[in-house]
Short mmCIF file of C-alpha atoms in Angstrom, two decimals:
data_model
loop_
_atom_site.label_atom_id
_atom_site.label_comp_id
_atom_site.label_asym_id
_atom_site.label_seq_id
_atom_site.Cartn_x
_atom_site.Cartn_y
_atom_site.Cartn_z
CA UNK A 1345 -5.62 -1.31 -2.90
CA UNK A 1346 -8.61 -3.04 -1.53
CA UNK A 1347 -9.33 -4.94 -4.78
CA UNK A 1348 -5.70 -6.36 -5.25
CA UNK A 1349 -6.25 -9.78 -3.96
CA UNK A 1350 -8.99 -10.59 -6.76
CA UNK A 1351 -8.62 -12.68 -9.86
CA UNK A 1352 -7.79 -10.81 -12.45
CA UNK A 1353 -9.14 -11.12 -15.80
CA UNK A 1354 -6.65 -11.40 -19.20
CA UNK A 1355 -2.70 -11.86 -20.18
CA UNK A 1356 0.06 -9.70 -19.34
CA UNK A 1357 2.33 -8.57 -21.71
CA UNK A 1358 4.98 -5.68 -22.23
CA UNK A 1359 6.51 -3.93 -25.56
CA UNK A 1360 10.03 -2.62 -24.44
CA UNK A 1361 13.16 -1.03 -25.68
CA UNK A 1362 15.17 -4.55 -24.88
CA UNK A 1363 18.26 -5.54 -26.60
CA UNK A 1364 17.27 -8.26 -28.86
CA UNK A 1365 20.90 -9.66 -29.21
CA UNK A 1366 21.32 -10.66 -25.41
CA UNK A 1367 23.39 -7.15 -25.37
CA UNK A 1368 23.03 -3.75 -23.04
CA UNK A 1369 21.89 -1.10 -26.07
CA UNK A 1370 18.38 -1.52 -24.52
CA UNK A 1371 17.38 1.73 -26.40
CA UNK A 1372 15.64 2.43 -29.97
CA UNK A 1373 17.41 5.00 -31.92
CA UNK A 1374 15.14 7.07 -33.75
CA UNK A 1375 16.89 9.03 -36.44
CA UNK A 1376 15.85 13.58 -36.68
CA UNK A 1377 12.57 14.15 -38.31
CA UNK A 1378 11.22 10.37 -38.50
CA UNK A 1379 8.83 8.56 -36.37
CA UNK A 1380 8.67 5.20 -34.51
CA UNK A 1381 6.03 2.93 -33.47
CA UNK A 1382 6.71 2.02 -29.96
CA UNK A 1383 3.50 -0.19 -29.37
CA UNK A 1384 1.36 -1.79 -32.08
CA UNK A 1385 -1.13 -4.20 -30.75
CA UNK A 1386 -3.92 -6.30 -32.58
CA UNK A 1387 -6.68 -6.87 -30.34
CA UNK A 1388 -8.69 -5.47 -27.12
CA UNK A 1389 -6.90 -4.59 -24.31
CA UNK A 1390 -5.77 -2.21 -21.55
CA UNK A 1391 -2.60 -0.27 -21.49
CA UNK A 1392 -1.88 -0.44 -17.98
CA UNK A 1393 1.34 1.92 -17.42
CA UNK A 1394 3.80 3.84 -19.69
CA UNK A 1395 7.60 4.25 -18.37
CA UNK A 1396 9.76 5.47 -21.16
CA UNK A 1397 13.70 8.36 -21.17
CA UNK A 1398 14.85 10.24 -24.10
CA UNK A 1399 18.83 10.84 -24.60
CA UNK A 1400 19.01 13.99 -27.00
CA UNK A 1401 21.58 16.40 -27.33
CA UNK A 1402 18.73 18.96 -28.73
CA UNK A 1403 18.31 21.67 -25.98
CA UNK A 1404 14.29 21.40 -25.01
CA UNK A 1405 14.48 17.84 -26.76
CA UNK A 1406 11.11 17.44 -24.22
CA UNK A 1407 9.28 19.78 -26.31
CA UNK A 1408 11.15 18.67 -29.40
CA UNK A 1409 9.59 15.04 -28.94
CA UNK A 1410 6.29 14.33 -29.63
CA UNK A 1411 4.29 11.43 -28.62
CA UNK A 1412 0.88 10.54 -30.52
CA UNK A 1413 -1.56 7.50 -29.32
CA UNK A 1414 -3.99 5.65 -31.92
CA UNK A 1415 -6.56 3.44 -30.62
CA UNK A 1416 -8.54 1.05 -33.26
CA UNK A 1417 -6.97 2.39 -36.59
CA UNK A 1418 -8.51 5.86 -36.12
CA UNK A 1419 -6.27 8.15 -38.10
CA UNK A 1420 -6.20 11.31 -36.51
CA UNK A 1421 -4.66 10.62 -32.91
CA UNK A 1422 -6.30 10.72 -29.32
CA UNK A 1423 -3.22 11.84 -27.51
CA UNK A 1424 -1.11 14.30 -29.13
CA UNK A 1425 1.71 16.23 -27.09
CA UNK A 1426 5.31 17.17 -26.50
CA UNK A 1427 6.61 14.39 -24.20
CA UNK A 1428 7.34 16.09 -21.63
CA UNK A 1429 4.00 18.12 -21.41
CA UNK A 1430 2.25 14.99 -21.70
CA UNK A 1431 4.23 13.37 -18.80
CA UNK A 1432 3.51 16.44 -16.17
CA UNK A 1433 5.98 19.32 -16.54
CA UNK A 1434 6.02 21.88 -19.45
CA UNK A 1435 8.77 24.58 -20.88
CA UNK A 1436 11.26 21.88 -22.66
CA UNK A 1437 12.76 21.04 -19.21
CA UNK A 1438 12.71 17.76 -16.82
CA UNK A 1439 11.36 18.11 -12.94
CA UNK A 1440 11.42 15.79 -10.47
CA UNK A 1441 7.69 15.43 -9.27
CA UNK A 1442 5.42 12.57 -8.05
CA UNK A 1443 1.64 12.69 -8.65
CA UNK A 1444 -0.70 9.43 -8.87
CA UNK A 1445 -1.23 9.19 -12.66
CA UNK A 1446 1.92 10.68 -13.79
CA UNK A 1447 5.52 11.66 -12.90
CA UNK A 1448 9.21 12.60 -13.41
CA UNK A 1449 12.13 11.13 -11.66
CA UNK A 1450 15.33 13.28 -11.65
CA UNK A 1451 17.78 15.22 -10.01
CA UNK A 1452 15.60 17.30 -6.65
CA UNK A 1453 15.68 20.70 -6.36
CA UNK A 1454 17.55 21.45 -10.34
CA UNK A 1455 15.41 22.13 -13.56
CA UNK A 1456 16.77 18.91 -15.25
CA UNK A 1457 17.43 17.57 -19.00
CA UNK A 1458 16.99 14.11 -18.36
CA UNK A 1459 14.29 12.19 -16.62
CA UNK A 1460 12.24 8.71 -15.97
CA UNK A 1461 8.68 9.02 -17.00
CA UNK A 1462 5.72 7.23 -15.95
CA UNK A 1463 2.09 7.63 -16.84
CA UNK A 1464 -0.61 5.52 -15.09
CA UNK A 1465 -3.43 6.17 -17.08
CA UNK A 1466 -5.30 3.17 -17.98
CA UNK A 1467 -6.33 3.47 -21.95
CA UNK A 1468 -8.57 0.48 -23.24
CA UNK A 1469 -8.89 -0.29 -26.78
CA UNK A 1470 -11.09 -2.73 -28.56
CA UNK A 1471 -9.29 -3.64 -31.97
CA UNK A 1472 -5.57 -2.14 -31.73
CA UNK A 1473 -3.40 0.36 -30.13
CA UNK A 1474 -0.53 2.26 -31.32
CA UNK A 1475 1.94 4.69 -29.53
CA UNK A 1476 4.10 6.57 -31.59
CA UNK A 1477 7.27 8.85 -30.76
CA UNK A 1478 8.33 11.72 -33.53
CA UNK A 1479 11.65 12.98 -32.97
CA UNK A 1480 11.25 16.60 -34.45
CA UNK A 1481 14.90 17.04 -32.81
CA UNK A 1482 17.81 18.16 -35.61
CA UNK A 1483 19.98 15.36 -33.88
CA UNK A 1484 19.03 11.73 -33.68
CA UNK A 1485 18.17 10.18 -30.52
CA UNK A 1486 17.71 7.58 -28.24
CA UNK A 1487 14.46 6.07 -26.49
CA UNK A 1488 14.34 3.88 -23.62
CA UNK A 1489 10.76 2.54 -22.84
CA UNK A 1490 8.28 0.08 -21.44
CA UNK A 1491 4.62 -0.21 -22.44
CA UNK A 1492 3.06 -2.56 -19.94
CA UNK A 1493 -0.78 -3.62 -21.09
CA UNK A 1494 -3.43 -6.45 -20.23
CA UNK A 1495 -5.17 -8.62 -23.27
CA UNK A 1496 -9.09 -8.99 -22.36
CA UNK A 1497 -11.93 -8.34 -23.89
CA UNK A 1498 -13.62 -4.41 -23.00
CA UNK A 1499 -16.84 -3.33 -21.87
CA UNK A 1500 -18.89 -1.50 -24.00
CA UNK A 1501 -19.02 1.15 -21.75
CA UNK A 1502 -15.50 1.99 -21.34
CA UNK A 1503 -14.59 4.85 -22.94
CA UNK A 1504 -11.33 5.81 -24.84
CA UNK A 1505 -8.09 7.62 -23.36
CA UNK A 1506 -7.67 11.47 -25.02
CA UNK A 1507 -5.08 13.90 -24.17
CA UNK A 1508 -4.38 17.02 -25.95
CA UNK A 1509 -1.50 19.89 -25.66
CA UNK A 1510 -1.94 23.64 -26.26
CA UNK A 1511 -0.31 26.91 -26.31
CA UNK A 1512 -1.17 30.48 -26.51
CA UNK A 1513 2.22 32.89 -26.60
CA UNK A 1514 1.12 35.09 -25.82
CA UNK A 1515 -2.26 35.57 -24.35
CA UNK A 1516 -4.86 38.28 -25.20
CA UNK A 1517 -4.50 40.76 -22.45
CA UNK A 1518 -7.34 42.85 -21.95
CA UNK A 1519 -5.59 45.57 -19.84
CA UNK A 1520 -2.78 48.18 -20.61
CA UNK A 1521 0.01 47.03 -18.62
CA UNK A 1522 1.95 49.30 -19.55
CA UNK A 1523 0.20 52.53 -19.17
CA UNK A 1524 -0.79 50.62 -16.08
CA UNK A 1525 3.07 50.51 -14.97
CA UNK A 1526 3.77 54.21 -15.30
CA UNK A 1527 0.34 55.22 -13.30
CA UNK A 1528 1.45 52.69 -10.31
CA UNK A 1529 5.16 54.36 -10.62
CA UNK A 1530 3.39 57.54 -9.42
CA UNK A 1531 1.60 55.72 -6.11
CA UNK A 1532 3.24 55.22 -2.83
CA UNK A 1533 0.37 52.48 -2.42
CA UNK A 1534 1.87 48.85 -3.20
CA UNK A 1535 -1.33 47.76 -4.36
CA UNK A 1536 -3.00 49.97 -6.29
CA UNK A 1537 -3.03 48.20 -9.82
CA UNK A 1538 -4.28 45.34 -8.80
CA UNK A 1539 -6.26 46.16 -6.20
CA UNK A 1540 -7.91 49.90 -7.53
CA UNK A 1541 -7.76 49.26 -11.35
CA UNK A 1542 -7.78 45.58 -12.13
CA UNK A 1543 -9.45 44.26 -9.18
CA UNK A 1544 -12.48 46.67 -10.86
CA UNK A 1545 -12.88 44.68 -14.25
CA UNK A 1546 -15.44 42.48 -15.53
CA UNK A 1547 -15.84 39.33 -17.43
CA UNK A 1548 -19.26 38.19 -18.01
CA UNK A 1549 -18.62 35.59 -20.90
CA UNK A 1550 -15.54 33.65 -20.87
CA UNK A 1551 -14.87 34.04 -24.61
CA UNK A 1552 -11.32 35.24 -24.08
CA UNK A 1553 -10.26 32.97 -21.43
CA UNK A 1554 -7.43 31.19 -22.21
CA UNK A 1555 -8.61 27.39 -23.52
CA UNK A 1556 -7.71 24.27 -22.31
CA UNK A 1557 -10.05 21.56 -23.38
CA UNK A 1558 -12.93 21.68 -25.83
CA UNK A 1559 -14.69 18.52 -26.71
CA UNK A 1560 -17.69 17.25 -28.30
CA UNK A 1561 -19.32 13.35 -27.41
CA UNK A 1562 -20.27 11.78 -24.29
CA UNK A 1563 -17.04 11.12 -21.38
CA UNK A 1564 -15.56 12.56 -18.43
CA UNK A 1565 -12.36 14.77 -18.01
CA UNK A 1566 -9.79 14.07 -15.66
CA UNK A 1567 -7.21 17.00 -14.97
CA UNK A 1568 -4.75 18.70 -16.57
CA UNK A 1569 -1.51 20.87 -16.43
CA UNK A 1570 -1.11 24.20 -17.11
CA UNK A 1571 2.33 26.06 -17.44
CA UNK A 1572 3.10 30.04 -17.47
CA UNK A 1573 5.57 31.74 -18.15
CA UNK A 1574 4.64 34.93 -16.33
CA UNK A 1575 5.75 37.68 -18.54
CA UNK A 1576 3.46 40.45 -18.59
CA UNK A 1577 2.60 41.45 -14.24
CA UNK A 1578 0.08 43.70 -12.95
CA UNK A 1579 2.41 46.69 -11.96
CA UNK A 1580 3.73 45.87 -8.21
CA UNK A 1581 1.95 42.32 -8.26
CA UNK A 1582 4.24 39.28 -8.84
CA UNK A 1583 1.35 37.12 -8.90
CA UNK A 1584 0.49 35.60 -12.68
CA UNK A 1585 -3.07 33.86 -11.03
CA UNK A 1586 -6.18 35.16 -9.63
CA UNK A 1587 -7.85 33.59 -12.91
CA UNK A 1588 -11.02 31.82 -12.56
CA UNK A 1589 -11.81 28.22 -13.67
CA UNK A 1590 -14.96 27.99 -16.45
CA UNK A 1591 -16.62 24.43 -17.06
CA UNK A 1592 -19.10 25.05 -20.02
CA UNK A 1593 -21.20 21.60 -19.90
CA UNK A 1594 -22.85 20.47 -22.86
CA UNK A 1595 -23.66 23.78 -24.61
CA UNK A 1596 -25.26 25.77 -21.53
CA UNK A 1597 -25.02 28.90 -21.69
CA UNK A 1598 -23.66 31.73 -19.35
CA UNK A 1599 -22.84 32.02 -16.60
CA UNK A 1600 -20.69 28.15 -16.65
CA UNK A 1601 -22.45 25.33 -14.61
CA UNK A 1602 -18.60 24.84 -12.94
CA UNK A 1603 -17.11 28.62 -11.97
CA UNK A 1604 -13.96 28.79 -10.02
CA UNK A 1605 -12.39 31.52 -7.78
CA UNK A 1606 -9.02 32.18 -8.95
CA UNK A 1607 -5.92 30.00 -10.60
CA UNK A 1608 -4.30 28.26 -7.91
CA UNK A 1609 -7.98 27.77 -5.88
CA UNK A 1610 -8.72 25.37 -8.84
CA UNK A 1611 -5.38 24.15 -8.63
CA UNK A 1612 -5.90 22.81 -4.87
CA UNK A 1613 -4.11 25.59 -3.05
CA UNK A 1614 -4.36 29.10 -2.09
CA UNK A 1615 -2.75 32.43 -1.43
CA UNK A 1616 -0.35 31.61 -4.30
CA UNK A 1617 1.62 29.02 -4.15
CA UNK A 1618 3.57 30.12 -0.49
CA UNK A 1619 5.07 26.15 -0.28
CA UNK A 1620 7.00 26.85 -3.67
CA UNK A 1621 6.93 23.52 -5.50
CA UNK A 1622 5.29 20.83 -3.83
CA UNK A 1623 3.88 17.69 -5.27
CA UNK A 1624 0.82 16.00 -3.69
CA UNK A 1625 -1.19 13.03 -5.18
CA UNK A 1626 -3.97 14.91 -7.40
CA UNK A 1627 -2.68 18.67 -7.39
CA UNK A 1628 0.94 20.32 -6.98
CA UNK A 1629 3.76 22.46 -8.83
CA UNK A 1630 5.74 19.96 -11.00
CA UNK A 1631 7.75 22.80 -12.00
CA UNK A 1632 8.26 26.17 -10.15
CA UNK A 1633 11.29 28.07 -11.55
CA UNK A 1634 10.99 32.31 -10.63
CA UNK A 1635 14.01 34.72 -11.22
CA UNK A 1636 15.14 35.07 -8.06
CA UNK A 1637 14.41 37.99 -5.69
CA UNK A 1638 17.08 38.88 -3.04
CA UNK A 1639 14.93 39.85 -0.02
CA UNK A 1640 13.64 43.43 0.91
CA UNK A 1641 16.88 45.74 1.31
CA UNK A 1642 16.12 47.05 -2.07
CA UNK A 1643 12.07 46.57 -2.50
CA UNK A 1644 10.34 49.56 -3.46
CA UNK A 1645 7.43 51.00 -1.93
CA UNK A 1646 4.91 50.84 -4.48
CA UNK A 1647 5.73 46.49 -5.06
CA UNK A 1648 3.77 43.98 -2.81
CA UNK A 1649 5.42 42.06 -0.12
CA UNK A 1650 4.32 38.64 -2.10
CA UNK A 1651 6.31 35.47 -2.79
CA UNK A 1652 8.35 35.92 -5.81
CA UNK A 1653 5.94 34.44 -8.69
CA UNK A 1654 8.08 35.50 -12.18
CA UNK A 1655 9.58 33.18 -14.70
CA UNK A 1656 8.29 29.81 -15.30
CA UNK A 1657 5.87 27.36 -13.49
CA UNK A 1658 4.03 24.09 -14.14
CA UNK A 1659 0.84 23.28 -11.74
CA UNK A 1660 -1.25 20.11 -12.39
CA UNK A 1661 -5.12 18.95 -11.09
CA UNK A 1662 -5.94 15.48 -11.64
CA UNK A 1663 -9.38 14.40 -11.08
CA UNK A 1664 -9.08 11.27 -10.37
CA UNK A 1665 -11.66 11.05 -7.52
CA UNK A 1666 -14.02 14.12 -8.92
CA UNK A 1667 -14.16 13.54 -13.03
CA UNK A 1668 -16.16 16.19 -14.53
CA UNK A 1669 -19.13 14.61 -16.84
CA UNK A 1670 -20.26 15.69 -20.12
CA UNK A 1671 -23.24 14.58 -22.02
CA UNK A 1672 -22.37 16.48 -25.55
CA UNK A 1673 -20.01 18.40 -24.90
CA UNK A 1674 -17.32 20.42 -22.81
CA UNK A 1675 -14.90 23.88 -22.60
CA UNK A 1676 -12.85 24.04 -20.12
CA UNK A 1677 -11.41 27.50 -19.86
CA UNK A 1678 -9.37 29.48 -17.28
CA UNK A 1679 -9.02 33.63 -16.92
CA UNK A 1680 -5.00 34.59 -17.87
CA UNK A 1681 -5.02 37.07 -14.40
CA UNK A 1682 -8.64 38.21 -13.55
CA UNK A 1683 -10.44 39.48 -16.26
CA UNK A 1684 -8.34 38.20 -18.52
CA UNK A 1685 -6.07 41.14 -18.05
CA UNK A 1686 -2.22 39.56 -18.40
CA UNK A 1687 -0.42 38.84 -21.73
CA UNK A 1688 1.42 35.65 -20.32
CA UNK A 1689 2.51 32.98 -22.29
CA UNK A 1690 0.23 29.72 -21.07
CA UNK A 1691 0.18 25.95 -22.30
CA UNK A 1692 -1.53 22.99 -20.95
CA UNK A 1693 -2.66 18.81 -21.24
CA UNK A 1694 -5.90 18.20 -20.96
CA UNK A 1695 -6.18 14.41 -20.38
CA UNK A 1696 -10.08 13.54 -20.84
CA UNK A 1697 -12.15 10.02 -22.13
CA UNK A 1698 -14.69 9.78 -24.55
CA UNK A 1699 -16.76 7.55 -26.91
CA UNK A 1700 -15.25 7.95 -30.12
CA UNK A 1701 -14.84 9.86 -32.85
CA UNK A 1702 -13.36 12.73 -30.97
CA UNK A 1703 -13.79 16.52 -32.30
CA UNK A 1704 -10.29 17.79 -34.23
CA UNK A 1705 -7.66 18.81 -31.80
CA UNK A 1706 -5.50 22.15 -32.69
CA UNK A 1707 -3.18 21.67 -35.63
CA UNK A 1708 0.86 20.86 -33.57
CA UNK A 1709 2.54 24.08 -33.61
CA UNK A 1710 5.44 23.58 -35.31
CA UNK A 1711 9.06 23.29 -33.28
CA UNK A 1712 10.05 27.01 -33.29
CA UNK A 1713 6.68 28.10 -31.83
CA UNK A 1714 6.50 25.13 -29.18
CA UNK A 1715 9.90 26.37 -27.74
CA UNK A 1716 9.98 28.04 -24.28
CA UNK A 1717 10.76 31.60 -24.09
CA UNK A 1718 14.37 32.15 -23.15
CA UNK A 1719 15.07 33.24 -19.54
CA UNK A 1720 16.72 36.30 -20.04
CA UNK A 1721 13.91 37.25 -22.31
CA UNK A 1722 11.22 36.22 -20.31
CA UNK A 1723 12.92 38.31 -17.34
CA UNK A 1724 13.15 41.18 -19.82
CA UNK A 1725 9.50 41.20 -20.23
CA UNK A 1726 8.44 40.62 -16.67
CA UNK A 1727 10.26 43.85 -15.28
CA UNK A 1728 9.11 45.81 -18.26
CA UNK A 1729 5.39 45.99 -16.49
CA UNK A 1730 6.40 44.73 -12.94
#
């Protein structure tokens, strides 16, 4: 805040949603399976902040909805994601969470289908922005939304706004769970599967990791989210992390110039996640949403005594302080349990900028593969190897 009180530079302006008859429908309808243009501005500029709510009667409508940003009549999109991945919190669903670039305002302590979003990313542009919403719904909806943004000219070295989504369901698992499962069902020790068997593998490349950003140019990334759905436990072990963080910097080769320790040390915490959600300005759980354990009356011998980590979570890192700088080129990867040994079902925004042209992002999947597993079925599967 210490630069507030200086002159600032340009004109402010704002697209919304407003009623342009002097009316109360401040919303645009946007009719299943088309697309609207929310923002299209001639000129160079700064979007300064993004506020926008979706009324759908679609279940998942935030994975439904997909919102695509153009700068300087590019025409392959820098940000490309389902709108509520984009905004913080994965799996279809709406959770209250504040972080410094981005958040959701809803109902506390509920997994939600309605929410305020707000995204304080600035994105420059030098001839013309454009922010588009596709509702890939089968019912029509409704979009409330402001676009706030600065006219003035833009430095030459200011580079351009990217954000990506991605999903692997599942992951490549590179142990037997299952056989696994019906060796630890023979041990009186809790933690022998992870501790004797998987604890004991090796990854010495990174190839399989799961992948959450790969660019090519000259820019700096700055955080992501990353959502499980934890469906496929080491035997007795509730815990879905213990995956290390990979930065592969402009082509190096092994072993990664960045190498984390484990999933939720990257993600700012430790031990798990023992606070449950929590939501702090650069790292948190925007999302934490496990099946429900009922204490230890009826916990067998051979499980660990370890906070209940099944079903579904959403954990974010922003590096808004710490941006990670690449030259050429980056891959950002993270192990899916250590070694790369869980089948889980993982999907993530990477939120980066770059000089443009940007490398081709991952084709959309289409709606029936971006939908979350079901929570009976994802329950299925975690107590099939737990």
């Amino acid at each position: 805040m210490h630069e507030l009180y200086l002159r600032k530079e340009g004109t402010s302006h704002r697209d919304s949603s407003w009623d342009r008859t002097g009316g109360n429908r401040d919303f645009l309808e946007i009719k299943a399976g088309t697309t609207a243009v929310i923002s299209d501005i001639e000129g160079s500029g700064i979007i300064k902040h993004i506020w926008m709510t979706i009324g759908a009667r679609d279940k998942y409508a935030f994975r439904k909805v997909l919102i695509r940003m153009y700068w300087d009549g590019e025409a392959e999109p820098s940000v490309d994601s389902p709108v509520g991945d984009f905004f913080g919190v994965g799996h279809g669903v709406a959770s209250h969470y504040v972080s410094m670039p981005l958040n959701m305002i809803t109902t506390q302590g509920v997994v939600e289908n309605k929410a305020a979003m707000n995204c304080f990313f600035e994105m420059p542009f030098r001839q013309s922005a454009r922010i588009q919403i596709v509702n890939e719904c089968e019912n029509d909806m409704v979009l409330y939304f402001y676009v706030d943004y600065v006219k003035q000219l833009v430095s030459e070295d200011s580079f351009y706004f990217h954000a990506s989504w991605r999903r692997e369901n599942q992951t490549k698992g590179t142990a037997d769970l299952d056989q696994l499962k019906a060796e630890q069902d023979r041990q009186h020790k809790p933690n022998y599967a992870q501790d004797d068997k998987v604890s004991e593998m090796k990854n010495l490349t990174g190839d399989e990791n799961y992948v959450l950003l790969d660019a090519e140019g000259e820019g700096h990334y700055v955080g992501c989210n990353l959502s499980i759905d934890h469906i496929n436990p080491v035997p007795g072990f509730s815990w879905p992390g213990e995956g290390d963080d990979m930065f592969f910097i402009d082509g190096e080769p092994w072993p990664p110039r960045l190498h984390g320790t484990g999933t939720e040390d990257y993600f700012c915490a430790a031990w798990g996640y023992p606070s449950g959600q929590y939501y702090a300005p650069y790292h948190g759980l925007s999302l934490y949403a496990p099946i429900r354990e009922n204490g230890d009356a009826w916990k067998e011998s051979n499980t660990i005594s370890f906070n209940d980590y099944s079903g579904k979570m959403t954990q974010y890192r922003y590096h808004i302080t710490d941006p990670i700088i690449f030259r050429k080129s980056i891959r950002f990867s993270i192990e899916h349990g250590h070694a790369n040994c869980q089948a889980n079902d993982y999907s993530s925004v990477a939120y980066w900028y770059q000089r443009e042209p940007h490398k081709a992002f991952p084709e959309m999947l289409p709606v029936e593969l971006r939908l979350p597993i079901a929570e009976k079925e994802s329950a299925r599967r975690f107590y099939r190897t737990f």
